[in-house]
Tab-separated table of C-alpha atoms in Angstrom:
chain	number	residue	atom	x	y	z
J	1468	ILE	CA	0.035	-0.224	-0.233
J	1469	PHE	CA	2.867	2.314	0.238
J	1470	SER	CA	5.273	3.747	-2.733
J	1471	THR	CA	8.415	2.398	-3.120
J	1472	GLY	CA	9.539	6.324	-2.503
J	1473	ASP	CA	7.848	6.287	0.749
J	1474	ILE	CA	9.433	2.859	1.931
J	1475	ARG	CA	12.571	4.207	1.040
J	1476	ILE	CA	12.622	7.392	2.943
J	1477	ALA	CA	11.579	5.879	5.959
J	1478	LYS	CA	13.997	3.439	5.516
J	1479	ILE	CA	16.614	6.346	5.534
J	1480	ALA	CA	14.752	8.258	8.350
J	1481	LYS	CA	15.215	5.440	10.539
J	1482	ALA	CA	18.750	5.488	9.840
J	1483	LEU	CA	19.122	9.132	10.514
J	1484	SER	CA	17.056	8.757	13.706
J	1485	HIS	CA	20.078	8.280	16.039
J	1486	PRO	CA	22.575	10.742	17.032
J	1487	ALA	CA	25.946	8.893	16.618
J	1488	ARG	CA	25.003	7.670	13.073
J	1489	LEU	CA	24.637	11.477	12.383
J	1490	ALA	CA	28.023	12.148	13.643
J	1491	ILE	CA	29.480	9.166	11.666
J	1492	LEU	CA	28.039	10.411	8.529
J	1493	GLN	CA	29.308	14.212	9.287
J	1494	TYR	CA	32.782	12.650	10.055
J	1495	LEU	CA	32.542	10.398	6.672
J	1496	ALA	CA	31.228	13.794	4.840
J	1497	GLY	CA	34.509	15.436	5.386
J	1498	MET	CA	36.685	12.378	3.939
J	1499	GLU	CA	37.055	10.415	0.719
J	1500	CYS	CA	36.913	7.217	2.922
J	1501	CYS	CA	38.162	6.115	6.252
J	1502	CYS	CA	39.089	3.010	8.485
J	1503	PHE	CA	37.012	1.700	10.853
J	1504	ASN	CA	39.499	2.647	13.644
J	1505	LYS	CA	39.654	6.228	12.748
J	1506	ILE	CA	35.568	6.112	13.025
J	1507	SER	CA	35.753	4.648	16.157
J	1508	ASP	CA	38.229	6.635	17.551
J	1509	GLU	CA	36.113	9.458	16.768
J	1510	ILE	CA	32.578	8.413	18.022
J	1511	PRO	CA	33.257	7.828	21.730
J	1512	LEU	CA	31.450	4.594	21.927
J	1513	ALA	CA	32.239	0.848	22.150
J	1514	ASP	CA	33.972	-0.676	18.858
J	1515	SER	CA	30.564	-3.002	18.708
J	1516	THR	CA	28.404	-0.328	19.095
J	1517	VAL	CA	29.836	1.969	16.360
J	1518	SER	CA	29.664	-1.337	14.179
J	1519	GLN	CA	26.137	-1.559	14.587
J	1520	HIS	CA	25.385	2.182	13.451
J	1521	LEU	CA	27.773	1.558	10.437
J	1522	ALA	CA	25.268	-1.744	9.817
J	1523	GLU	CA	22.597	0.428	9.795
J	1524	LEU	CA	23.765	3.138	7.713
J	1525	LYS	CA	24.606	0.532	5.468
J	1526	ARG	CA	21.223	-1.163	5.138
J	1527	ALA	CA	20.250	2.215	4.545
J	1528	GLY	CA	22.532	2.633	1.673
J	1529	LEU	CA	23.858	6.087	2.684
J	1530	VAL	CA	27.626	4.095	3.888
J	1531	GLN	CA	29.303	1.710	1.885
J	1532	GLY	CA	32.253	-0.475	3.044
J	1533	ASN	CA	35.017	-1.949	1.024
J	1534	ILE	CA	36.654	-4.782	2.652
J	1535	GLU	CA	40.635	-4.949	2.043
J	1536	PRO	CA	42.071	-7.264	4.958
J	1537	PRO	CA	43.040	-6.459	7.629
J	1538	ARG	CA	41.021	-3.342	7.091
J	1539	ILE	CA	37.925	-2.374	6.421
J	1540	GLN	CA	37.130	0.973	4.823
J	1541	TYR	CA	34.049	3.229	4.512
J	1542	CYS	CA	32.848	6.071	2.762
J	1543	ILE	CA	29.397	7.730	2.059
J	1544	ASN	CA	27.641	6.293	-0.953
J	1545	ILE	CA	27.370	9.449	-3.266
J	1546	SER	CA	24.454	8.250	-5.494
J	1547	LYS	CA	22.089	6.752	-2.580
J	1548	TRP	CA	23.069	9.970	-0.559
J	1549	GLU	CA	21.990	12.207	-3.547
J	1550	GLU	CA	18.805	9.654	-3.689
J	1551	ALA	CA	18.216	10.652	-0.062
J	1552	ARG	CA	18.368	14.551	-0.751
J	1553	THR	CA	15.786	14.475	-3.426
J	1554	LEU	CA	13.596	12.362	-1.523
J	1555	PHE	CA	13.816	14.426	1.592
J	1556	GLU	CA	13.612	17.820	-0.717
J	1557	GLU	CA	10.240	16.729	-2.398
J	1558	PHE	CA	8.786	15.246	0.802
J	1559	PHE	CA	9.481	18.810	2.570
J	1560	SER	CA	8.484	20.739	-0.115
J	1561	MET	CA	4.722	19.454	-0.415
J	1562	GLU	CA	2.056	21.728	0.477
J	1563	VAL	CA	0.722	21.464	3.728
J	1564	LYS	CA	-2.735	23.098	4.497
J	1565	LYS	CA	-2.623	26.241	7.143
J	1566	TYR	CA	-5.639	26.145	9.373
J	1567	LYS	CA	-6.899	29.878	9.908
J	1568	HIS	CA	-8.548	29.131	13.022
J	1569	LYS	CA	-7.099	29.109	16.606
J	1570	THR	CA	-3.801	26.998	17.201
J	1571	ILE	CA	-3.592	23.113	17.922
J	1572	HIS	CA	-1.818	22.401	20.689
J	1573	SER	CA	-0.372	19.058	21.280
């Protein structure tokens, strides 16, 4: 019942829903490629936790890994990053009805 675009944006939004994953993406955005150890040194979490966050970002397609034993290199997946940007821009550009009467508070 949901469009492919809606499913895709939900998957990306889930990947972006944790501050550690945002920090990882911000760190990787400033580099062409980076080994796991440097990411783990930058993010103040256990290696296993950083690994889990990287796995979630990979599932969403935002990050890709390249295994060159003994190192694993990570980088932003540029094509998927651009796709995510387009999906979010389209989503947030939709028209929203504005109410003329009193403001609704939650």
